[in-house]
Amino acid sequence: MIDDIRLDSKHPLQHQLYQELSERILDQRYPSGRQLPPSRQMAHDLSISRNTVNAVYEQLKAEGFLQSFAGKGVFVHEDIKSAVTPSGPGLHKPVGAGMRLPPLPALPRLKSKPVEDASLPFQPGLPDLDAFPIRSWNRTLHHQESRRSLRGYDSIQGYQPLRRAIAAYLRTSRGVRCEEHQIIITNGAQQALSLLAEVFLQSGDNILCENPGYRGARNALGRFGNPLVPIPLKKHVLDVEALAGLGPARLLFCTPTHQYPMGGILDLSQRMALVQWAQRNGCWIIEDDYDSEFHFYNKPFAAIQGMFENAPVLYMGSFSKTLLPALRVGYLVVPEAVVEPVLWAKQISGGETPLLTQATIAEFIESGQFTRHLRRMRQLYRDKWQLFQHEVTEKLGGLAQPVAESAGMHLVLEGNFDDLALSQWLKTRGFGSTPLSAHFLGEDVRTGLVLGFASASEREITQCVATLRSALAKQ
Amino acid sequence: MIDDIRLDSKHPLQHQLYQELSERILDQRYPSGRQLPPSRQMAHDLSISRNTVNAVYEQLKAEGFLQSFAGKGVFVHEDIKSAVTPSGPGLHKPVGAGMRLPPLPALPRLKSKPVEDASLPFQPGLPDLDAFPIRSWNRTLHHQESRRSLRGYDSIQGYQPLRRAIAAYLRTSRGVRCEEHQIIITNGAQQALSLLAEVFLQSGDNILCENPGYRGARNALGRFGNPLVPIPLKKHVLDVEALAGLGPARLLFCTPTHQYPMGGILDLSQRMALVQWAQRNGCWIIEDDYDSEFHFYNKPFAAIQGMFENAPVLYMGSFSKTLLPALRVGYLVVPEAVVEPVLWAKQISGGETPLLTQATIAEFIESGQFTRHLRRMRQLYRDKWQLFQHEVTEKLGGLAQPVAESAGMHLVLEGNFDDLALSQWLKTRGFGSTPLSAHFLGEDVRTGLVLGFASASEREITQCVATLRSALAKQ
């Protein structure tokens, strides 16, 4: 009777026997009313303990698969037939054939695949993971790790001491006008963008984006199908004068203190014109201040958020570059009237940050360790930039042109080559990069490579440039 | 000239002076072309160091606020006027008056406010925070905390060893059919629901929800405005026979192994009928297995996800109750063909979990500590349940009726009282709860309290019941 049951020694026996029996009952190989062998016999036939068989029988009885009658034995439950029969086929297939799934969801309109592990050297956005002060970070973690108040639920807005620390940091370092109640902790920059899309966009609203620009922002802001309207660049910054010809928009995404990826900085008169344009046109500016801590070609500028009281600016930043990507912590700074709608969206969509992570960052900032870390990283990245620029100028002369303004944590190398193919080939050599053309909307693209040198060692910088030279010289 | 500038000693002087000067330039109190005093004089007048003034002047020059002419001095930049004048008013207001913001986003249709700190005893869903094995947890954390591979970016799907550990746990403990590639780590249960809404729902698709049921699911699934269709309960489980009269739907949200909040369990024939109905009608079942580790009235049943190969089931769970809410880690188990669409939605919306948190949970499970912890908590919560039930029966007889099946981590007390007012009043006494009526869709509600006893101490259990008795006896 049970001669078709095979148990292996790799998995828990009780679990296997439960699965084998319940499957046979569900697909009616063991029909309703059929008697099962006594547990003693089943145990003997399968060479397992009788306790295991009894436990499985009990579980199957509790769940309604089996029923037992005193003195008669154990039977497949008589209700099962009535549950299956009136409903037609579907459940009568042999085991393993499976059911027909309901209609599957469509994949989004976007082309590229979800990003997998992106921790190769030269991957744009990746900081130097080896230079992270892991010992002092862990000491801070240990101060916080046992606190009971970090175990339960907390405010959707984010851990209050972290919001306070971020507000103080942004006021003094970035000129941002903010108090802690305007700060919303996010799960990296991507969630910040996603929440803004959810809160601000109605069907048909246009979104203005720098072209070339940051792809993650386009994916998040365009996720409900709103049109993405490219803003052309002029001298590596968004062309403020071009805005007048682009029609109305609800959101404008920009990187005014360091255009991504080209590196230009909007000067004061351009900033004023941008804010005035936004105000006159009822458009919100999303200011992504993604790497202002590390500018080398120019001194970092204050954020446009701080230029005017109540400017129509939604400011965002993250700790992915200043601390570690793996922390997944970013922040939004929004006018008071925008806080509640964003909190609503965050509550509904989920995505809060573990309290211990938030508390550790808060102490790391308030104790002054964050500022010291930034100071060290600024020097380290500046040294790497100088080496990288020197290598590129010496060895790639004529093959690719560095865009000096882009230097922060990455450098753009422009050149006339198939940048997608080159980027993929570099990956096989162990070097990350993104093709410049992928940052463009539409067909009119320029080619080149975006190389994040912050994550590369001196040796990797030399090696990567040599590898690039050999590839480009062959063309 | 600078007699209206006041600096205080509480904030960095350089930052204050930068703000004071840039504001005066932006609102044209210091018009274009105006000369500023030499840094020596400014420093003397404000009683600050000349270095501070020089640093601010340099910053303002770099940003385009000021310009200097050799031998003549420092002036407000002449480009500023041209940026302001042609654009009309807007920027001419006195400082502090602020700008007019663009149109603000609307608040969602939903009524209640975003949840703030929800860590009071008896708050439903909250585990016993004091019983958490913080020492062995921290030891596990310390094994993982310094690993370089946990510092960068990782797969959107979630840390592979954690997915492997969850798959093994769900196969043996919950009868779920899954491999690690079907698991997607989420930011608690809420993000899981939100991702499913984003992936599966088209405009006009209906969503079926148990009534009463879990409010968080309704908020997440209904966030794009899709109609929420209530499924009535019958004997504390969803009435499978009623489905035929409810019309087509794309998603059906349910808690088949322990109806939330009423506690009923679908028996085998009801489960089979539910799955068959879903298959015939092209509807996906979201199975929220929110507290199956802790059932006391009945033995926990296997998940319906595991009943059939390729069942149309999207299975979800979280570590908020089995470990800690503050970790914000949940998981989805979906058929292979659904993985990529969900990863797309997750990549676009953000919301990954810090790698150190994921790695710590993975080791905690794989080392067997998770199973030991669950065993201890099961005993602890069972003791609390018995005490709570005894207190309720003894002291509230006639005033409120406990729903025995609901017992897992919470107990439902039904009664004819204003449950919203009572819940709010209890909060002022230091006890969490949710009103039963808030779990209903529509106007036809029953009243009562949902009380999460897992988080309450023995003393708090006695106190809470006494407090309830005094309140109910007065009515």
CSV table of N, CA, C and O in Angstrom, one decimal, chain A residues 15 18 23 26 59 62-63 83-84 87 91 99-100 103 105 112 115 119 129-130 138 142 145-146 148 150-153 171 177 187 190 198-199 223 250 272 276 279 284 299-302 307 326 344 347-348 352 354, chain B residues 15 18 23 26 59 62-63 83-84 87 91 99-100 103 105 112 115-116 119 129-130 138 142 145-146 148 150-151 153 171 177 187 190 198-199 223 250 272 276 279 284 299-302 307 326 344 347-348 352 354:
chain,number,residue,atom,x,y,z
A,15,HIS,N,8.6,15.7,8.2
A,15,HIS,CA,8.1,16.6,7.2
A,15,HIS,C,7.9,15.9,5.9
A,15,HIS,O,6.9,16.1,5.2
A,18,TYR,N,4.7,13.7,6.0
A,18,TYR,CA,3.6,14.6,5.9
A,18,TYR,C,3.3,15.0,4.5
A,18,TYR,O,2.2,15.0,4.0
A,23,GLU,N,0.0,15.0,-0.2
A,23,GLU,CA,-0.1,15.1,-1.6
A,23,GLU,C,-1.0,14.0,-2.2
A,23,GLU,O,-1.8,14.2,-3.1
A,26,LEU,N,-4.5,14.8,-1.5
A,26,LEU,CA,-5.0,16.0,-2.3
A,26,LEU,C,-5.3,15.6,-3.7
A,26,LEU,O,-6.2,16.1,-4.4
A,59,GLN,N,-1.2,15.3,13.0
A,59,GLN,CA,-1.2,16.6,12.3
A,59,GLN,C,-2.2,16.5,11.2
A,59,GLN,O,-3.1,17.4,11.0
A,62,ALA,N,-5.7,16.7,12.6
A,62,ALA,CA,-6.0,18.0,13.0
A,62,ALA,C,-6.4,18.9,11.8
A,62,ALA,O,-7.3,19.8,11.9
A,63,GLU,N,-5.7,18.7,10.7
A,63,GLU,CA,-5.9,19.6,9.6
A,63,GLU,C,-7.1,19.1,8.7
A,63,GLU,O,-7.4,19.8,7.7
A,83,ALA,N,-15.4,18.2,-1.3
A,83,ALA,CA,-14.7,19.5,-1.6
A,83,ALA,C,-14.2,19.5,-3.0
A,83,ALA,O,-14.1,20.6,-3.6
A,84,VAL,N,-13.8,18.4,-3.5
A,84,VAL,CA,-13.2,18.3,-4.8
A,84,VAL,C,-14.2,18.1,-5.9
A,84,VAL,O,-14.2,18.8,-6.9
A,87,SER,N,-16.3,20.7,-8.0
A,87,SER,CA,-15.5,21.9,-8.6
A,87,SER,C,-14.8,21.6,-9.9
A,87,SER,O,-14.0,22.4,-10.3
A,91,LEU,N,-7.9,19.8,-9.8
A,91,LEU,CA,-7.2,19.2,-8.7
A,91,LEU,C,-6.9,17.7,-9.0
A,91,LEU,O,-6.3,17.0,-8.2
A,99,MET,N,-0.7,23.4,-11.0
A,99,MET,CA,-1.9,24.0,-11.4
A,99,MET,C,-1.6,25.1,-12.5
A,99,MET,O,-0.4,25.5,-12.7
A,100,ARG,N,-2.6,25.6,-13.1
A,100,ARG,CA,-2.4,26.7,-14.1
A,100,ARG,C,-2.5,28.0,-13.2
A,100,ARG,O,-3.5,28.2,-12.5
A,103,PRO,N,-3.5,34.9,-14.4
A,103,PRO,CA,-2.7,35.8,-15.3
A,103,PRO,C,-1.5,36.4,-14.5
A,103,PRO,O,-1.7,36.8,-13.4
A,105,PRO,N,1.6,39.1,-13.8
A,105,PRO,CA,1.8,40.5,-14.0
A,105,PRO,C,2.8,40.8,-15.1
A,105,PRO,O,3.7,40.0,-15.4
A,112,SER,N,16.3,47.6,-18.8
A,112,SER,CA,17.4,46.9,-18.2
A,112,SER,C,16.9,46.0,-17.1
A,112,SER,O,15.8,46.2,-16.5
A,115,VAL,N,19.3,45.3,-11.0
A,115,VAL,CA,20.7,45.3,-10.6
A,115,VAL,C,21.0,44.1,-9.7
A,115,VAL,O,20.3,44.0,-8.7
A,119,SER,N,29.2,45.6,-6.3
A,119,SER,CA,30.3,46.0,-5.4
A,119,SER,C,31.6,45.8,-6.1
A,119,SER,O,32.6,45.6,-5.4
A,129,LEU,N,35.1,50.8,0.7
A,129,LEU,CA,34.6,49.9,1.8
A,129,LEU,C,35.7,49.6,2.8
A,129,LEU,O,35.5,49.3,4.0
A,130,ASP,N,37.0,49.6,2.3
A,130,ASP,CA,38.1,49.2,3.2
A,130,ASP,C,38.5,50.3,4.1
A,130,ASP,O,39.0,50.1,5.2
A,138,ASN,N,31.7,50.0,15.0
A,138,ASN,CA,31.2,48.8,15.9
A,138,ASN,C,31.1,49.2,17.3
A,138,ASN,O,30.2,48.8,18.0
A,142,HIS,N,27.8,48.9,19.5
A,142,HIS,CA,27.7,48.2,20.8
A,142,HIS,C,27.1,49.1,21.9
A,142,HIS,O,26.5,48.6,22.8
A,145,GLU,N,23.2,48.6,21.0
A,145,GLU,CA,22.6,47.3,20.6
A,145,GLU,C,21.7,46.7,21.6
A,145,GLU,O,20.8,45.9,21.3
A,146,SER,N,21.9,47.0,22.9
A,146,SER,CA,21.1,46.3,23.9
A,146,SER,C,19.9,47.2,24.5
A,146,SER,O,19.2,46.7,25.4
A,148,ARG,N,16.5,48.5,25.1
A,148,ARG,CA,15.1,48.0,24.9
A,148,ARG,C,14.3,48.8,24.0
A,148,ARG,O,13.5,48.3,23.2
A,150,LEU,N,14.9,50.2,21.4
A,150,LEU,CA,15.2,50.0,20.0
A,150,LEU,C,14.7,48.7,19.5
A,150,LEU,O,15.1,48.2,18.5
A,151,ARG,N,13.8,48.0,20.3
A,151,ARG,CA,13.3,46.7,19.9
A,151,ARG,C,11.9,46.7,19.2
A,151,ARG,O,11.6,45.8,18.5
A,152,GLY,N,11.1,47.7,19.6
A,152,GLY,CA,9.7,47.7,19.2
A,152,GLY,C,9.4,48.5,17.9
A,152,GLY,O,10.2,48.5,17.0
A,153,TYR,N,8.2,49.0,17.8
A,153,TYR,CA,7.8,49.9,16.7
A,153,TYR,C,8.2,51.3,17.1
A,153,TYR,O,8.3,51.7,18.2
A,171,ARG,N,22.1,71.8,8.3
A,171,ARG,CA,22.1,73.2,8.4
A,171,ARG,C,23.5,73.8,8.3
A,171,ARG,O,23.7,74.8,7.6
A,177,ARG,N,17.8,74.8,5.2
A,177,ARG,CA,16.9,75.3,6.2
A,177,ARG,C,16.0,74.2,6.7
A,177,ARG,O,15.1,73.8,6.0
A,187,ASN,N,14.6,54.7,3.0
A,187,ASN,CA,15.4,53.6,2.8
A,187,ASN,C,16.3,53.9,1.6
A,187,ASN,O,16.0,53.4,0.5
A,190,GLN,N,16.5,55.9,-3.2
A,190,GLN,CA,15.4,55.3,-4.1
A,190,GLN,C,14.0,55.4,-3.5
A,190,GLN,O,13.1,55.8,-4.1
A,198,GLU,N,4.8,59.0,-5.5
A,198,GLU,CA,3.5,58.6,-5.1
A,198,GLU,C,2.6,59.8,-4.5
A,198,GLU,O,1.4,59.9,-4.7
A,199,VAL,N,3.3,60.7,-3.8
A,199,VAL,CA,2.6,61.8,-3.2
A,199,VAL,C,2.2,62.9,-4.2
A,199,VAL,O,1.1,63.4,-4.1
A,223,ARG,N,7.4,55.7,-12.6
A,223,ARG,CA,6.9,54.3,-12.4
A,223,ARG,C,5.3,54.3,-12.6
A,223,ARG,O,4.8,53.2,-12.8
A,250,ARG,N,5.0,68.9,-13.0
A,250,ARG,CA,4.7,68.9,-11.6
A,250,ARG,C,6.0,68.7,-10.7
A,250,ARG,O,6.0,69.2,-9.6
A,272,MET,N,18.8,81.1,-9.0
A,272,MET,CA,17.7,82.0,-8.7
A,272,MET,C,16.7,81.8,-9.9
A,272,MET,O,15.5,81.8,-9.6
A,276,GLN,N,12.8,80.6,-9.4
A,276,GLN,CA,11.7,81.5,-9.8
A,276,GLN,C,10.9,80.8,-10.9
A,276,GLN,O,9.6,80.9,-10.9
A,279,GLN,N,8.6,78.4,-9.1
A,279,GLN,CA,7.5,79.1,-8.4
A,279,GLN,C,6.4,79.6,-9.3
A,279,GLN,O,5.3,79.4,-9.1
A,284,TRP,N,7.5,71.6,-8.4
A,284,TRP,CA,8.3,71.3,-7.2
A,284,TRP,C,9.7,70.8,-7.8
A,284,TRP,O,9.8,70.0,-8.7
A,299,LYS,N,34.7,73.9,-5.0
A,299,LYS,CA,34.3,73.9,-3.6
A,299,LYS,C,32.8,73.6,-3.6
A,299,LYS,O,32.1,74.1,-4.4
A,300,PRO,N,32.4,72.8,-2.7
A,300,PRO,CA,30.9,72.4,-2.7
A,300,PRO,C,30.1,73.7,-2.4
A,300,PRO,O,30.4,74.5,-1.6
A,301,PHE,N,29.0,73.8,-3.1
A,301,PHE,CA,28.1,74.9,-2.9
A,301,PHE,C,27.0,74.5,-2.0
A,301,PHE,O,26.6,73.3,-1.8
A,302,ALA,N,26.4,75.5,-1.3
A,302,ALA,CA,25.2,75.3,-0.5
A,302,ALA,C,24.1,74.8,-1.3
A,302,ALA,O,24.0,75.1,-2.5
A,307,MET,N,18.3,78.6,0.0
A,307,MET,CA,18.4,79.9,-0.6
A,307,MET,C,17.3,80.8,-0.1
A,307,MET,O,17.5,82.0,0.2
A,326,ALA,N,25.3,49.5,2.3
A,326,ALA,CA,24.6,48.5,3.0
A,326,ALA,C,23.7,48.9,4.1
A,326,ALA,O,22.8,48.2,4.5
A,344,TRP,N,2.2,59.5,5.1
A,344,TRP,CA,1.1,58.6,4.7
A,344,TRP,C,1.6,57.6,3.7
A,344,TRP,O,1.4,56.4,3.8
A,347,GLN,N,3.9,55.1,5.3
A,347,GLN,CA,3.2,54.1,6.1
A,347,GLN,C,2.5,53.0,5.3
A,347,GLN,O,2.5,51.8,5.6
A,348,ILE,N,1.9,53.4,4.2
A,348,ILE,CA,1.2,52.5,3.3
A,348,ILE,C,2.2,51.6,2.5
A,348,ILE,O,1.9,50.4,2.4
A,352,GLU,N,10.5,51.0,6.5
A,352,GLU,CA,11.2,51.7,7.6
A,352,GLU,C,12.5,51.1,7.8
A,352,GLU,O,12.8,50.0,7.4
A,354,PRO,N,15.6,49.7,10.2
A,354,PRO,CA,15.8,49.1,11.5
A,354,PRO,C,16.3,50.2,12.5
A,354,PRO,O,17.1,51.0,12.2
B,15,HIS,N,28.7,79.7,9.9
B,15,HIS,CA,27.4,79.4,9.3
B,15,HIS,C,26.4,80.5,9.4
B,15,HIS,O,25.7,80.9,8.5
B,18,TYR,N,27.3,83.4,7.1
B,18,TYR,CA,27.0,83.1,5.7
B,18,TYR,C,25.5,83.3,5.5
B,18,TYR,O,25.1,83.8,4.4
B,23,GLU,N,21.2,85.9,2.8
B,23,GLU,CA,19.8,86.3,2.8
B,23,GLU,C,19.7,87.7,2.4
B,23,GLU,O,18.8,88.1,1.6
B,26,LEU,N,20.1,87.9,-1.3
B,26,LEU,CA,19.0,87.3,-2.1
B,26,LEU,C,17.8,88.2,-2.1
B,26,LEU,O,17.0,88.3,-3.1
B,59,GLN,N,33.6,81.8,0.4
B,59,GLN,CA,32.5,80.9,0.0
B,59,GLN,C,31.4,81.6,-0.8
B,59,GLN,O,31.0,81.2,-1.9
B,62,ALA,N,32.8,82.1,-4.3
B,62,ALA,CA,32.8,80.9,-5.1
B,62,ALA,C,31.3,80.6,-5.6
B,62,ALA,O,31.2,80.2,-6.7
B,63,GLU,N,30.4,80.9,-4.8
B,63,GLU,CA,29.0,80.6,-5.2
B,63,GLU,C,28.3,81.7,-6.0
B,63,GLU,O,27.2,81.5,-6.5
B,83,ALA,N,19.4,88.4,-12.7
B,83,ALA,CA,18.7,87.2,-12.5
B,83,ALA,C,17.4,87.4,-11.8
B,83,ALA,O,16.4,86.7,-12.0
B,84,VAL,N,17.3,88.5,-11.1
B,84,VAL,CA,16.0,88.7,-10.3
B,84,VAL,C,15.1,89.6,-11.1
B,84,VAL,O,13.9,89.3,-11.3
B,87,SER,N,12.2,88.6,-13.7
B,87,SER,CA,11.3,87.5,-13.3
B,87,SER,C,10.2,87.9,-12.4
B,87,SER,O,9.5,87.1,-11.8
B,91,LEU,N,10.7,87.2,-5.3
B,91,LEU,CA,11.9,87.2,-4.5
B,91,LEU,C,12.1,88.5,-3.7
B,91,LEU,O,13.1,88.6,-3.1
B,99,MET,N,8.2,82.1,0.3
B,99,MET,CA,7.6,82.0,-1.0
B,99,MET,C,6.2,81.3,-0.9
B,99,MET,O,5.9,80.7,0.1
B,100,ARG,N,5.5,81.4,-1.9
B,100,ARG,CA,4.3,80.7,-2.1
B,100,ARG,C,4.6,79.3,-2.6
B,100,ARG,O,5.3,79.2,-3.6
B,103,PRO,N,1.2,73.9,-5.7
B,103,PRO,CA,0.1,73.1,-5.1
B,103,PRO,C,0.6,71.9,-4.3
B,103,PRO,O,1.5,71.2,-4.7
B,105,PRO,N,0.3,68.3,-2.2
B,105,PRO,CA,-0.4,67.0,-2.5
B,105,PRO,C,-1.6,66.8,-1.6
B,105,PRO,O,-1.6,67.3,-0.5
B,112,SER,N,-7.6,57.4,9.3
B,112,SER,CA,-6.8,57.5,10.5
B,112,SER,C,-5.5,58.1,10.2
B,112,SER,O,-5.0,58.2,9.1
B,115,VAL,N,0.5,56.0,12.2
B,115,VAL,CA,0.7,55.5,13.5
B,115,VAL,C,2.0,56.1,14.1
B,115,VAL,O,3.0,56.1,13.4
B,116,GLU,N,2.0,56.5,15.3
B,116,GLU,CA,3.2,56.9,16.0
B,116,GLU,C,3.6,55.8,16.9
B,116,GLU,O,3.1,54.7,16.8
B,119,SER,N,4.5,51.0,21.1
B,119,SER,CA,5.1,50.0,21.9
B,119,SER,C,4.6,49.9,23.3
B,119,SER,O,5.3,49.5,24.2
B,129,LEU,N,9.2,42.2,24.4
B,129,LEU,CA,10.6,42.8,24.1
B,129,LEU,C,11.6,42.4,25.2
B,129,LEU,O,12.8,42.3,24.9
B,130,ASP,N,11.1,42.2,26.4
B,130,ASP,CA,12.0,41.8,27.5
B,130,ASP,C,12.5,40.4,27.4
B,130,ASP,O,13.6,40.1,27.9
B,138,ASN,N,23.1,39.5,20.2
B,138,ASN,CA,24.3,40.4,20.1
B,138,ASN,C,25.5,39.6,19.7
B,138,ASN,O,26.4,40.1,18.9
B,142,HIS,N,27.8,40.3,16.5
B,142,HIS,CA,29.2,40.5,16.5
B,142,HIS,C,30.0,39.6,15.6
B,142,HIS,O,31.1,40.0,15.1
B,145,GLU,N,29.4,41.6,12.2
B,145,GLU,CA,29.5,43.1,12.1
B,145,GLU,C,30.7,43.6,11.3
B,145,GLU,O,30.6,44.7,10.8
B,146,SER,N,31.8,42.8,11.3
B,146,SER,CA,33.0,43.4,10.6
B,146,SER,C,33.2,42.9,9.2
B,146,SER,O,34.3,43.2,8.6
B,148,ARG,N,33.5,42.6,5.5
B,148,ARG,CA,33.6,43.6,4.4
B,148,ARG,C,32.4,43.4,3.4
B,148,ARG,O,31.9,44.3,2.9
B,150,LEU,N,29.5,42.7,3.8
B,150,LEU,CA,28.2,43.3,4.2
B,150,LEU,C,28.2,44.8,4.2
B,150,LEU,O,27.4,45.4,4.9
B,151,ARG,N,29.2,45.4,3.5
B,151,ARG,CA,29.2,46.9,3.5
B,151,ARG,C,28.7,47.6,2.2
B,151,ARG,O,28.3,48.7,2.3
B,153,TYR,N,26.7,47.1,-1.9
B,153,TYR,CA,25.4,46.9,-2.4
B,153,TYR,C,25.2,45.4,-2.5
B,153,TYR,O,26.2,44.6,-2.7
B,171,ARG,N,9.8,25.4,4.7
B,171,ARG,CA,9.5,24.1,4.3
B,171,ARG,C,9.2,23.1,5.4
B,171,ARG,O,8.1,22.4,5.4
B,177,ARG,N,6.0,25.1,0.0
B,177,ARG,CA,6.8,24.6,-1.1
B,177,ARG,C,7.6,25.7,-1.6
B,177,ARG,O,7.1,26.6,-2.3
B,187,ASN,N,10.7,44.7,3.6
B,187,ASN,CA,10.8,45.6,4.7
B,187,ASN,C,9.5,45.4,5.6
B,187,ASN,O,8.7,46.3,5.6
B,190,GLN,N,4.4,45.1,5.5
B,190,GLN,CA,3.7,46.2,4.8
B,190,GLN,C,4.3,46.3,3.4
B,190,GLN,O,3.6,46.5,2.4
B,198,GLU,N,1.4,46.9,-6.3
B,198,GLU,CA,2.1,47.5,-7.5
B,198,GLU,C,2.2,46.5,-8.7
B,198,GLU,O,2.0,46.9,-9.8
B,199,VAL,N,2.5,45.3,-8.4
B,199,VAL,CA,2.8,44.3,-9.5
B,199,VAL,C,1.5,43.8,-10.1
B,199,VAL,O,1.4,43.7,-11.3
B,223,ARG,N,-4.2,51.2,-2.2
B,223,ARG,CA,-3.6,52.5,-2.3
B,223,ARG,C,-3.7,53.2,-3.7
B,223,ARG,O,-3.5,54.4,-3.8
B,250,ARG,N,-8.8,40.4,-8.7
B,250,ARG,CA,-7.5,40.1,-9.1
B,250,ARG,C,-6.7,39.5,-7.9
B,250,ARG,O,-5.8,38.7,-8.0
B,272,MET,N,-9.5,23.7,0.1
B,272,MET,CA,-9.5,23.2,-1.2
B,272,MET,C,-10.5,24.0,-2.1
B,272,MET,O,-10.2,24.4,-3.2
B,276,GLN,N,-9.5,26.2,-5.4
B,276,GLN,CA,-10.2,26.0,-6.6
B,276,GLN,C,-11.0,27.2,-7.1
B,276,GLN,O,-10.9,27.5,-8.3
B,279,GLN,N,-8.4,29.5,-8.6
B,279,GLN,CA,-7.9,29.0,-9.9
B,279,GLN,C,-9.0,29.2,-11.0
B,279,GLN,O,-8.6,29.7,-12.1
B,284,TRP,N,-5.4,35.7,-7.6
B,284,TRP,CA,-4.3,35.3,-6.8
B,284,TRP,C,-4.7,35.5,-5.3
B,284,TRP,O,-5.3,36.4,-4.9
B,299,LYS,N,-3.8,23.5,17.2
B,299,LYS,CA,-2.5,23.3,16.6
B,299,LYS,C,-2.3,24.0,15.3
B,299,LYS,O,-3.2,24.1,14.5
B,300,PRO,N,-1.1,24.6,15.1
B,300,PRO,CA,-1.0,25.4,13.8
B,300,PRO,C,-1.1,24.5,12.6
B,300,PRO,O,-0.6,23.3,12.6
B,301,PHE,N,-1.8,25.0,11.6
B,301,PHE,CA,-2.0,24.2,10.4
B,301,PHE,C,-0.9,24.6,9.4
B,301,PHE,O,-0.4,25.7,9.4
B,302,ALA,N,-0.6,23.7,8.4
B,302,ALA,CA,0.3,24.0,7.3
B,302,ALA,C,-0.3,25.1,6.5
B,302,ALA,O,-1.5,25.3,6.4
B,307,MET,N,-0.2,23.3,-0.3
B,307,MET,CA,-1.1,22.2,-0.6
B,307,MET,C,-0.9,21.6,-2.0
B,307,MET,O,-1.0,20.5,-2.2
B,326,ALA,N,11.4,46.0,15.4
B,326,ALA,CA,12.4,47.0,15.0
B,326,ALA,C,13.3,46.5,13.9
B,326,ALA,O,14.0,47.3,13.3
B,344,TRP,N,11.4,43.9,-9.8
B,344,TRP,CA,11.4,45.2,-10.5
B,344,TRP,C,10.7,46.2,-9.7
B,344,TRP,O,11.2,47.4,-9.5
B,347,GLN,N,13.0,47.2,-6.8
B,347,GLN,CA,14.1,48.0,-7.3
B,347,GLN,C,13.7,49.5,-7.5
B,347,GLN,O,14.4,50.4,-7.1
B,348,ILE,N,12.5,49.6,-8.1
B,348,ILE,CA,12.0,51.0,-8.4
B,348,ILE,C,11.5,51.7,-7.1
B,348,ILE,O,11.8,52.9,-6.9
B,352,GLU,N,15.3,48.3,0.6
B,352,GLU,CA,16.0,47.1,0.9
B,352,GLU,C,16.4,47.1,2.4
B,352,GLU,O,16.3,48.1,3.0
B,354,PRO,N,19.1,46.6,5.6
B,354,PRO,CA,20.5,46.6,5.8
B,354,PRO,C,21.1,45.2,5.8
B,354,PRO,O,20.5,44.3,6.4
